[in-house]
Each structure stands twice: as structure tokens, then as C-alpha cells.
Amino acid sequence: MTADILLDMRQITKAFPGVKALDRVDLKVRRGEIHAICGENGAGKSTLMKVLSGVYPAGSFDGEIVYDGQPAHFRHIADSEHRGIIIIHQELALVPQLSIAENIFLGNERGRRGVVDWRETNHRTEQLLAKVGLKEPPTRLVDRIGVGKQQLVEIAKALSKDVKLLILDEPTAALQETDSRKLLDLMLELKAQGVTCILISHKLGEVRYVADTVTVIRDGTTVSTLDAKAGISENEIVRDMVGRDMTHRFPQHERRPGAVLMEVEDWTVWHPERAERKVIKGANFNVRAGEVVGIAGLMGSGRTELAMSIFGRSWGRDISGTVKLKGQPVDVSTVQRAIAAGISYVTEDRKSLGLVLDETIRFNTTLANLEGVSSRGVLKRNEETRVAERYREALATRTPTVFQKVVNLSGGNQQKVVLAKWLFTAPEVLILDEPTRGIDVGAKYEIYTIVNELAAQGKGVVMISSEMPELLGMCDRIYVMSEGALVGELTAAEASQERIMSLIVND
Amino acid sequence: MALAEGVNKAGGTGSAKGIGAYLASHLREYGLLLALIVVMIFFQIVTDGTLLKAVNVTNLLLQNSYIVIMALGMLIVIVAGHIDLSVGSVMGFIGALAAVMMVNHGYSMPVTIVVCLVVGGVIGAAQGYWVAYWKIPSFIVTLAGMLVFRGLSLWLLEGQSVGPFPREFQVIANGFVPDVFPAGFGAALAGFFEVRQVNVLALAAGVVTAAAIVWMGLTQRARNRAYGIDDEPFAFFVARNAIVAAALVFITYKLSTFRGLPNVLITMGVLTVIYAFITANTVIGRRIYALGGNQKAAKLSGINTERLTFLAFTNMGVLAAAAGLVFAARLNTATPKAGFALELDVIAAVFIGGASMSGGVGTIIGAVVGAFLMGVLNNGMSIMGIGIDYQQMIKGLVLLAAVIFDVYNKNKG
């Protein structure tokens, strides 16, 4: 451990009114290593990175930072970027209406005297894109490519600067297994080129795959620093993160699926803007009462589009096919009708599609079923509070009151509020789209427990997920989706990551 | 009741610890009320007491009635995440329509009023249709509407002023509610207060309303306590209610020593209470906040966001028509210039009242208080004889200051 220390953060303490986000945190990053920071949501990882990058200027926290042999006093992000510290945030910071090349060189334009040299810009972009393994023309607009590819653009952007310390805040949260693997390999490659990386991640598999050192943070303090090269188990990390041994990542369950609850037949959907593109190609699937059915597939395979088109035609055009509940065809042509028919859809992106962030837990809980807390159009406030409290207790949402704004909650608790909203519509079938994305291990376990309870109550659950272990650990059956078609169906006993992957690849 | 509702609604959100923290998290609500009081005291002093003379208080209410009426609709439009720039023109157009119908063609007042309100609704619906179902930005649609209806009023009036209106129509804006109490009551009270006359109905209405506000505040408080909701500190509750109640009684007392309750005050008061109730306590109100707060999430929660937007604009049209009738009746004539640039006063009132440009935030009471704050500024500066040039500048800066205050508060909190 006498190796060259690139970054040394000592006794960092950062307090906000009423809460100490960081309490004497230590972090030592050696030059040329990949250093993973693990911790539950709200543990203080992001705050620590904001302290490092100058979002919280020097002086607004206690403790000292030594970077590259000199004490660092960053007053602004520009200061840290200048010294080669580049942070890629969970929420991507790209301008959707600009091209890939324009985004990569935004604020760092190639050219002279204010005139952009497009040839060099695009040429350099091509090189950077090749480095990150993204096959898109540099002139493509960012809003025309998926989230996964946008992530790669962000990394290309970081590479375009003279990066010494690259910080990736949950870079694979929105990525597919294959894309994630590619990204991780990219990190290893960068490491070989001498770039030091800090990786913040919930996915322990990938931490184990790339990290040299793991620092675990819990409740704003450093719990442990582990040498990953010596070999550590995921359980070790998990135990330090949550402060308890977690022998099972998935709660025990025993399911006895009943009769078929929902059937979707010949479901076909066309792209809303590009009329010639058939996005869903005659999909057939069903869910039984008390069953959890998974839909696996790569990003862009049409999983979300399938779910949203079923849920009140919220996506796509010229939709054809039938949805049957308990054998009877039902009208799902609007969201209201889909809800009335007993279908709920928990969206993939809870912040932009699931919640009214500036409103309270109570407001969000009852939003999809205001009829249930009103009479003749007048809200019954007390009843509403009771309902919100009931779900807060049932789902163990951690919040002082249901009058807390949801924007102040952690990802896991926000997801519980979204679940509460849909449970209050008393659905027969729940479609969960990436229900545990960006949620820490402890909260994931709780979400899984809720899913199991729903199945035990006889509801049908459709679970869309990019994390294969999650599908394997939770589902009774898994449909595999590839390029808009369901290409295979596996029972829990048959399913494995390899078989799912081979179905996707061999399509 | 409305003010109590507004503040208490917000009061439920924080996890306030102590009075300081509570005040910090509710600076906006108290700040607005406080600003109104400070501005009134200021003008009361610099105008040597003219501001709060009975006749001026009456005037103040009449002058701002149409702004307040439109601010109610505008608040809903802005909370829904839109804007309506056409209201001044629509108001002028409806006034012109009323004048042409009654003065030139001899239609009766009830027919005219119904037709005008319906036409207002149709105008709102027509604009709302493009905004809601064609997703055309409301700024563009209503900017077009502003020009179109300005032109239509000119055309309808052929560039002339049309008036005067029949007496029974003028009463809408300039009439007063007759005292229902025996004359002896008033005379006795007049003797007691040592004034010329007292309209007992006006005073009684003030006292009863003040009592109702306090009572509703108390029941709300009891309910909050039953649910363990963090409530405002008792001292604040007492102070706020005392100020509001005292102000109400004081104003109605002033009114009672002049000509009593203006008809327009009743219209305004009833509409304010109705809209405050709708926005705070009904399903449709809740949905409008959800629509403005996060349209996509609202839509995926089964809310018919298009229809709601359409209704918000339709409602705005009806209220602009109502304001147009009041305005025409007050001036006793319809002119092609009526309502010119008034939309800006209305929008300013709503933003001063704490609404957010991005939607989802704002209260009816805030908008009404905002309108009166602007009204008192106008009135006070006019009494002082400050030129229209300075008036405009000061009003502009007040708007900017109010919004800066909002943003500062939000960033801090």
C-alpha cells in the first residue's frame, strides 16, 4: 500500500441543515487503479463526489483533499475539471437537441476564434466513439439514441478532455448486460492507459469484475476499505453496506400459480414517428394469477414499448391485438380504461414518468385513484391521509410523515411511493418496468418482498428487467424479447443467463 | 376561510422544528401578507390617510375587481403549466359585444349577460382546443388570440365608444347591496362610532366572515392535530388570524360608513371562495396541480390531461367575459381600448401571488392577494400623484422582486 496516492480525502465532513451527510469520511485512491465506492442510497456517495468535484465549494465542508500531491481547493466544477477530474453523473448531462459531436465538444469546441471546425470535430468524435464502442454517426442527435448509448457519449465526452481521474456514478444503471460488460472492459482499458477511475455502483458483480479496491460507505461514514485483488465475496460487501449479513439476495418464495389472468395476443405496434418501423411484432404472452413473469431482453428490444402500448396505448400507433383478462377481451385504449380493467404499469423512469416530485407522498399515493378518496368530486382529506399512511406502513416507506415531498426521498422510497400509487388502484395485473433500477441492495430486497406478497395475494406480476439475476431470482417464467418479438419462453427451472443470452443472440 | 386553507395546505408539508424553522419554510405565505400590510401602511402614511378613507377603499375594490376575477382563471391556467395572453383583449371584446347588443340592438340585460358568458367560454374553448389537442404552445395560441380579439373589438365598435349602458346593467359594477337591517340600527351605530352613517349589513357581513375564518382555521387545526400533522405554531396562528379578521372587519367598517357592500365585492368574494375550494379540495383541482407538476406522470396515472387543459382555458374565457361585463358596466361605455395590456397585470398578480412559471405551484388566495398588492400600489401611487412612467417601473420591479424572492427561497430550502 505504499503505491502512489493520487487522491487523498481526509476526514471529510459535510453537514446540511439538520443532517450530517458526511461524517469524517476518508478515501484514498491510488494512481492507476479502479476504486469502487459502494453504499446504500443516501449513504453519502454522491455527496462525497460533489465535495470532490467542487459542486460544494472548498470551505463549505470540513476536512482536506490532497490531489496529485497538492492540496486542492476547488471552488467550482471547472476547477476540478481543469485538474483532470471528470465526473459522469447518474442523470446524464447531454443536450438532447444537439448532435453527438456537438455534445462531446460542448464548452470545449474544436475551432478557431469562435468558428467551429466541423471536420475536426466530427473526425475526433469518430475516434472517441470507436474507443467507447459506439457505432453512431457523430452528427446524430442525442435524443435519437437510447439511454445506453447516451451513457457512452458521456464517457466519450470525458475522454475528450484530458482526464486523469474519471468518476462514474452508477454508469451501468441504465445499461444492458452486454453494454455494461463493454463499459466495464472499457474501464479496464482506460486503466491500462493510466486513467484512474472511481466507480460508484450498486451492482456488486461489476464491482468485483473491475475494482482493485472497494470502499464501503454507510450512513455518511467510511465502514471499510477492502482490497479486491485479494478476492472478496459479494456478501462481504453487502454486509458492510447494510450492516447485516444478507445470505439471500432474493427473499424466499413459494408460488402456486392459478388460472390464466391476463393474455395478450398478436400484439403489434408501429413506431409513432417512423411509420415504416414495426416495433412490436405480434407478441403473445400470458400471466397467471399468483405468478411472476419476467420479460428479458436487451435495451431497445421493445420491452417498455410493449408494456406502454398495452397500458392505455401510451406509446406507438396503429396498435392491434387483444388483451384478455380472465378470458374476456378488455378495452385498454386509454390509461383510464386500462386502470379500470385492472392493469397497472409502474414506469421505468420514476422521476419523469411516475411521480410529481414537488408534491407530497400523500398527493402521489392517491393520484391514480382520486375517486377512491373523494365523494362527488370533493376530496376527503382525512381519508386520503389514512390511505397514504396505510401504504406507508405496508410498504415500510422510510419517511417522517406522508406530507414529505417525494423529491426528498431516496430512490428506493420513491419507488415504494410509485408502487403505493398503483396498489391503491387495486390492480389484478401489475407490470413492473425496471422496478429496482438505481435502488440499493437493501431496498431492492424490500421491493422483491412486496412483489412476492402481491403474487401471494393472487395478482399477476409482469416484471421487465435488465438485470438477469433479478429475473432468475424472482420469476416463475421468463419470456425473452429480441427486436420486438418474443423469441422464447423459459420456466424458472430451465432459465439461466446463458440460455436467455443465447435466445437473444440466435434469433 | 380561503386564506386559512391556503396557508394550512402548505403548512402540512414541512417537518418544521420550532418557530424559526417554521417561519423559514413558510416565508412566502407570510411574506406576501406582510408585504400587503406594509405597502398599505406606507401609503396610508404618505397619502395622509387618504388610502384608507371609506370612499377610497370602496374605489380600490371596484378598480381591482376585474383583475381579481381574471386572476382566478389565470391561476388555474398557470398552475396547469400554460399562460393566457389573450384575456385583456377577450375582456375588451366582450365589453364591446355587450355594448353593441344592449345599446345598439336593445337586447335585454339577462340575455346579453348569458350570451356574453357563453361567447367567452367559446373563445376560451377555441384557444384551449389548439393548446390541448394540437399541443400548440399556449403562448403562441393566446398571442394570436390577443391580436384577433383586439381587432374584433375594433371592428365590432367600428372604432367608436359605445354607451351609455342601461341603469340596471351599470349596477353590476357600481351598485351596492342595500342594508337589510332597520334604519334605526344604522343610526344608533353611526352615533356610537361618531360617523354620518353605518350600513349594518356590510359591517355584519365583515364580522360574520371574520368569525367564519377563525372558526374554520380552528377546526382545521384540530383536525391536523388529530392526524399529527405539523401545524403552524400557535402564536403564528393567532397573529395571522387576528390580522386577517381585523383587516376584514376594518374594511367592511369603512365600507359601511360609505355606501355599504359593493355588488362587485360579493361577486368577487363568492368566486374567490368557490375557486379556492375547487383548487384545494376537489378531484379536478388536484388533477390540475398534477398536470402542471408532471404532465407525463399525470397522463400515465389515468388523468385526461388534454381535456383538463381544454377546460382550464374554457374557464378562463368565461371569467374573462365576466370581467369584461364588470369593466364595461363600471366605465359605463365600451371602448376599443378597453382591457389593453391588462393581461399583464393579471399575469403579474398571479406570479406575485407565488405561482410558478413551470406549473404545478400557486394558490387562489395568493393570486387574489397579489392582485390587491398591485392594486394598492396603483392606487397609492396615483393618489400621491406619481406619474404613470414611474408607476410602471415600480410595478415591474415589484414583480421581479417577488419572483426573485421565490427563487431564492426555493434554492435555499
CSV table of N, CA, C and O in Angstrom, one decimal, chain A residues 311 314 335-336 339 347 351-356 358-359 363 366-368 370-371 374 377-379 381-382 384-386 403 421-422, chain B residues 5 9 12-15 223 227 229 277 280-284 286-287 289-290 293-294 296-304 360 410:
chain,number,residue,atom,x,y,z
A,311,PHE,N,-50.7,-0.5,-21.9
A,311,PHE,CA,-51.2,0.3,-20.9
A,311,PHE,C,-51.8,1.6,-21.5
A,311,PHE,O,-51.1,2.7,-21.5
A,314,SER,N,-50.2,4.1,-24.5
A,314,SER,CA,-49.4,5.3,-24.1
A,314,SER,C,-48.1,5.4,-25.0
A,314,SER,O,-47.4,6.3,-24.9
A,335,VAL,N,-55.5,5.1,-20.7
A,335,VAL,CA,-55.0,4.8,-19.4
A,335,VAL,C,-56.1,4.5,-18.4
A,335,VAL,O,-56.1,3.6,-17.6
A,336,GLN,N,-57.1,5.4,-18.5
A,336,GLN,CA,-58.3,5.3,-17.5
A,336,GLN,C,-58.9,3.9,-17.7
A,336,GLN,O,-59.2,3.2,-16.7
A,339,ILE,N,-56.7,1.1,-16.4
A,339,ILE,CA,-56.7,1.0,-14.9
A,339,ILE,C,-58.0,0.4,-14.5
A,339,ILE,O,-58.0,-0.5,-13.6
A,347,THR,N,-43.9,2.6,-14.1
A,347,THR,CA,-43.0,3.1,-15.2
A,347,THR,C,-41.5,2.8,-14.9
A,347,THR,O,-41.1,2.8,-13.8
A,351,LYS,N,-38.8,9.2,-11.9
A,351,LYS,CA,-38.8,10.6,-11.7
A,351,LYS,C,-39.6,11.4,-12.8
A,351,LYS,O,-40.3,12.3,-12.5
A,352,SER,N,-39.4,11.0,-14.0
A,352,SER,CA,-40.0,11.8,-15.0
A,352,SER,C,-41.4,11.2,-15.4
A,352,SER,O,-42.2,12.0,-16.0
A,353,LEU,N,-41.7,10.0,-15.2
A,353,LEU,CA,-43.0,9.4,-15.6
A,353,LEU,C,-43.8,8.9,-14.4
A,353,LEU,O,-45.0,8.7,-14.6
A,354,GLY,N,-43.2,8.8,-13.3
A,354,GLY,CA,-44.0,8.1,-12.2
A,354,GLY,C,-44.5,9.1,-11.1
A,354,GLY,O,-45.5,8.8,-10.5
A,355,LEU,N,-43.8,10.1,-10.9
A,355,LEU,CA,-44.0,10.9,-9.7
A,355,LEU,C,-44.2,12.4,-10.0
A,355,LEU,O,-43.6,12.9,-11.0
A,356,VAL,N,-45.0,13.1,-9.2
A,356,VAL,CA,-45.0,14.6,-9.2
A,356,VAL,C,-44.0,14.9,-8.1
A,356,VAL,O,-44.4,14.9,-6.9
A,358,ASP,N,-42.4,17.5,-6.8
A,358,ASP,CA,-42.6,18.6,-5.8
A,358,ASP,C,-43.8,18.4,-4.9
A,358,ASP,O,-44.1,19.4,-4.2
A,359,GLU,N,-44.5,17.4,-5.1
A,359,GLU,CA,-45.7,17.2,-4.2
A,359,GLU,C,-45.4,16.1,-3.2
A,359,GLU,O,-44.4,15.4,-3.2
A,363,PHE,N,-50.1,13.1,-1.9
A,363,PHE,CA,-50.6,13.6,-3.2
A,363,PHE,C,-50.3,12.5,-4.2
A,363,PHE,O,-51.1,12.1,-5.0
A,366,THR,N,-52.4,8.9,-4.0
A,366,THR,CA,-53.8,8.8,-4.4
A,366,THR,C,-54.0,9.2,-5.8
A,366,THR,O,-55.2,9.2,-6.3
A,367,LEU,N,-53.0,9.6,-6.5
A,367,LEU,CA,-53.2,10.3,-7.8
A,367,LEU,C,-53.9,9.5,-8.8
A,367,LEU,O,-54.7,10.0,-9.6
A,368,ALA,N,-53.6,8.2,-8.9
A,368,ALA,CA,-54.2,7.4,-9.9
A,368,ALA,C,-55.6,6.9,-9.5
A,368,ALA,O,-56.3,6.2,-10.3
A,370,LEU,N,-58.1,9.0,-7.5
A,370,LEU,CA,-58.7,10.0,-6.6
A,370,LEU,C,-60.2,9.7,-6.3
A,370,LEU,O,-60.7,10.2,-5.3
A,371,GLU,N,-60.8,9.0,-7.2
A,371,GLU,CA,-62.2,8.6,-6.9
A,371,GLU,C,-62.3,7.9,-5.5
A,371,GLU,O,-63.3,8.0,-4.8
A,374,SER,N,-62.6,10.4,-2.6
A,374,SER,CA,-63.5,11.6,-2.8
A,374,SER,C,-64.9,11.1,-2.9
A,374,SER,O,-65.2,10.0,-3.2
A,377,GLY,N,-66.7,14.3,-6.3
A,377,GLY,CA,-65.7,15.2,-6.8
A,377,GLY,C,-65.0,16.0,-5.7
A,377,GLY,O,-64.1,16.8,-6.0
A,378,VAL,N,-65.4,15.9,-4.5
A,378,VAL,CA,-64.7,16.6,-3.4
A,378,VAL,C,-63.8,15.7,-2.6
A,378,VAL,O,-64.2,14.6,-2.2
A,379,LEU,N,-62.6,16.1,-2.5
A,379,LEU,CA,-61.6,15.2,-1.8
A,379,LEU,C,-61.9,15.1,-0.3
A,379,LEU,O,-62.3,16.1,0.3
A,381,ARG,N,-60.0,14.8,2.7
A,381,ARG,CA,-58.6,14.9,3.1
A,381,ARG,C,-58.2,13.8,4.1
A,381,ARG,O,-57.1,13.2,4.0
A,382,ASN,N,-59.0,13.6,5.1
A,382,ASN,CA,-58.7,12.7,6.2
A,382,ASN,C,-58.5,11.3,5.6
A,382,ASN,O,-57.6,10.5,6.0
A,384,GLU,N,-57.8,10.5,2.6
A,384,GLU,CA,-56.6,10.5,1.8
A,384,GLU,C,-55.3,10.3,2.7
A,384,GLU,O,-54.5,9.4,2.4
A,385,THR,N,-55.3,11.0,3.8
A,385,THR,CA,-54.2,10.8,4.7
A,385,THR,C,-54.1,9.4,5.2
A,385,THR,O,-53.1,8.7,5.3
A,386,ARG,N,-55.3,8.8,5.6
A,386,ARG,CA,-55.4,7.4,6.1
A,386,ARG,C,-54.8,6.5,5.0
A,386,ARG,O,-54.0,5.6,5.4
A,403,PHE,N,-46.5,13.8,4.5
A,403,PHE,CA,-46.5,15.1,4.0
A,403,PHE,C,-45.2,15.5,3.5
A,403,PHE,O,-45.0,16.7,3.1
A,421,LYS,N,-49.0,4.0,-5.2
A,421,LYS,CA,-50.0,4.6,-6.1
A,421,LYS,C,-50.7,3.6,-6.9
A,421,LYS,O,-51.9,3.6,-7.0
A,422,TRP,N,-50.0,2.6,-7.4
A,422,TRP,CA,-50.6,1.6,-8.2
A,422,TRP,C,-51.4,0.6,-7.4
A,422,TRP,O,-52.4,0.1,-7.9
B,5,GLU,N,-57.1,28.2,4.5
B,5,GLU,CA,-56.9,26.9,3.7
B,5,GLU,C,-55.5,26.9,3.1
B,5,GLU,O,-54.7,26.0,3.1
B,9,LYS,N,-52.6,24.4,4.0
B,9,LYS,CA,-52.2,23.4,3.0
B,9,LYS,C,-50.7,23.3,2.9
B,9,LYS,O,-50.1,22.2,3.0
B,12,GLY,N,-48.7,21.8,6.0
B,12,GLY,CA,-48.6,20.4,6.3
B,12,GLY,C,-47.4,19.7,5.7
B,12,GLY,O,-47.2,18.6,6.0
B,13,THR,N,-46.6,20.5,4.9
B,13,THR,CA,-45.6,19.8,4.2
B,13,THR,C,-44.3,19.6,4.9
B,13,THR,O,-43.6,18.6,4.8
B,14,GLY,N,-43.9,20.6,5.7
B,14,GLY,CA,-42.6,20.5,6.3
B,14,GLY,C,-42.4,19.7,7.5
B,14,GLY,O,-43.4,19.2,8.1
B,15,SER,N,-41.2,19.5,8.0
B,15,SER,CA,-41.0,18.9,9.3
B,15,SER,C,-40.4,20.0,10.1
B,15,SER,O,-39.2,19.9,10.5
B,223,ARG,N,-58.1,19.2,13.4
B,223,ARG,CA,-58.0,18.0,12.5
B,223,ARG,C,-56.6,17.7,12.3
B,223,ARG,O,-56.2,16.5,12.3
B,227,TYR,N,-54.3,14.2,13.2
B,227,TYR,CA,-53.5,13.4,12.3
B,227,TYR,C,-52.0,13.6,12.6
B,227,TYR,O,-51.2,13.0,11.8
B,229,ILE,N,-50.3,16.1,12.1
B,229,ILE,CA,-49.6,17.0,11.1
B,229,ILE,C,-48.9,18.1,11.8
B,229,ILE,O,-49.5,18.8,12.7
B,277,PHE,N,-61.9,26.7,-3.2
B,277,PHE,CA,-62.4,25.4,-2.8
B,277,PHE,C,-62.1,24.4,-3.9
B,277,PHE,O,-61.5,23.3,-3.7
B,280,ALA,N,-58.3,23.6,-4.0
B,280,ALA,CA,-57.7,22.9,-2.9
B,280,ALA,C,-58.4,21.6,-2.5
B,280,ALA,O,-57.8,20.7,-2.0
B,281,ASN,N,-59.7,21.5,-2.8
B,281,ASN,CA,-60.4,20.4,-2.2
B,281,ASN,C,-61.1,19.4,-3.2
B,281,ASN,O,-61.9,18.6,-2.8
B,282,THR,N,-61.0,19.6,-4.5
B,282,THR,CA,-61.7,18.8,-5.4
B,282,THR,C,-60.7,17.9,-6.2
B,282,THR,O,-59.6,18.2,-6.3
B,283,VAL,N,-61.3,16.9,-6.8
B,283,VAL,CA,-60.6,16.0,-7.6
B,283,VAL,C,-60.0,16.7,-8.8
B,283,VAL,O,-58.8,16.6,-9.2
B,284,ILE,N,-60.8,17.6,-9.4
B,284,ILE,CA,-60.4,18.3,-10.6
B,284,ILE,C,-59.3,19.2,-10.3
B,284,ILE,O,-58.3,19.4,-11.0
B,286,ARG,N,-57.1,18.9,-7.8
B,286,ARG,CA,-55.9,18.1,-7.6
B,286,ARG,C,-55.2,17.7,-8.9
B,286,ARG,O,-54.0,17.7,-9.1
B,287,ARG,N,-56.1,17.3,-9.9
B,287,ARG,CA,-55.6,16.9,-11.2
B,287,ARG,C,-54.9,18.0,-11.9
B,287,ARG,O,-53.9,17.8,-12.6
B,289,TYR,N,-53.1,20.4,-10.5
B,289,TYR,CA,-51.8,20.5,-9.9
B,289,TYR,C,-50.9,19.4,-10.4
B,289,TYR,O,-49.7,19.6,-10.7
B,290,ALA,N,-51.5,18.2,-10.6
B,290,ALA,CA,-50.7,17.1,-11.1
B,290,ALA,C,-50.2,17.3,-12.5
B,290,ALA,O,-49.1,17.1,-12.9
B,293,GLY,N,-47.6,19.8,-12.5
B,293,GLY,CA,-46.4,19.4,-11.8
B,293,GLY,C,-45.6,18.4,-12.6
B,293,GLY,O,-44.4,18.4,-12.6
B,294,ASN,N,-46.3,17.5,-13.3
B,294,ASN,CA,-45.6,16.5,-14.1
B,294,ASN,C,-46.6,15.9,-15.1
B,294,ASN,O,-47.3,15.0,-14.8
B,296,LYS,N,-46.5,14.1,-17.8
B,296,LYS,CA,-46.3,12.7,-18.2
B,296,LYS,C,-46.8,11.8,-17.1
B,296,LYS,O,-47.5,10.8,-17.4
B,297,ALA,N,-46.4,12.1,-15.9
B,297,ALA,CA,-46.8,11.2,-14.8
B,297,ALA,C,-48.3,11.3,-14.6
B,297,ALA,O,-49.0,10.3,-14.4
B,298,ALA,N,-48.9,12.5,-14.8
B,298,ALA,CA,-50.4,12.7,-14.7
B,298,ALA,C,-51.1,11.8,-15.7
B,298,ALA,O,-52.0,11.1,-15.4
B,299,LYS,N,-50.6,11.9,-16.9
B,299,LYS,CA,-51.2,11.1,-18.0
B,299,LYS,C,-51.1,9.6,-17.8
B,299,LYS,O,-52.1,8.9,-17.9
B,300,LEU,N,-50.0,9.2,-17.3
B,300,LEU,CA,-49.8,7.8,-17.0
B,300,LEU,C,-50.5,7.4,-15.7
B,300,LEU,O,-50.5,6.2,-15.4
B,301,SER,N,-51.1,8.3,-15.0
B,301,SER,CA,-51.9,8.0,-13.8
B,301,SER,C,-53.4,8.0,-14.2
B,301,SER,O,-54.2,8.0,-13.3
B,302,GLY,N,-53.7,8.1,-15.5
B,302,GLY,CA,-55.1,8.0,-15.9
B,302,GLY,C,-55.8,9.3,-15.9
B,302,GLY,O,-57.0,9.4,-15.9
B,303,ILE,N,-55.0,10.4,-15.9
B,303,ILE,CA,-55.7,11.7,-16.0
B,303,ILE,C,-55.7,12.2,-17.4
B,303,ILE,O,-54.8,12.1,-18.1
B,304,ASN,N,-56.9,12.6,-17.8
B,304,ASN,CA,-57.1,13.1,-19.2
B,304,ASN,C,-56.6,14.5,-19.3
B,304,ASN,O,-57.3,15.5,-19.1
B,360,GLY,N,-47.8,23.8,-11.7
B,360,GLY,CA,-47.9,22.9,-10.5
B,360,GLY,C,-47.9,23.6,-9.2
B,360,GLY,O,-48.1,23.0,-8.2
B,410,LYS,N,-36.6,29.0,-2.8
B,410,LYS,CA,-36.6,27.6,-3.3
B,410,LYS,C,-35.2,27.0,-3.3
B,410,LYS,O,-35.0,25.9,-2.9
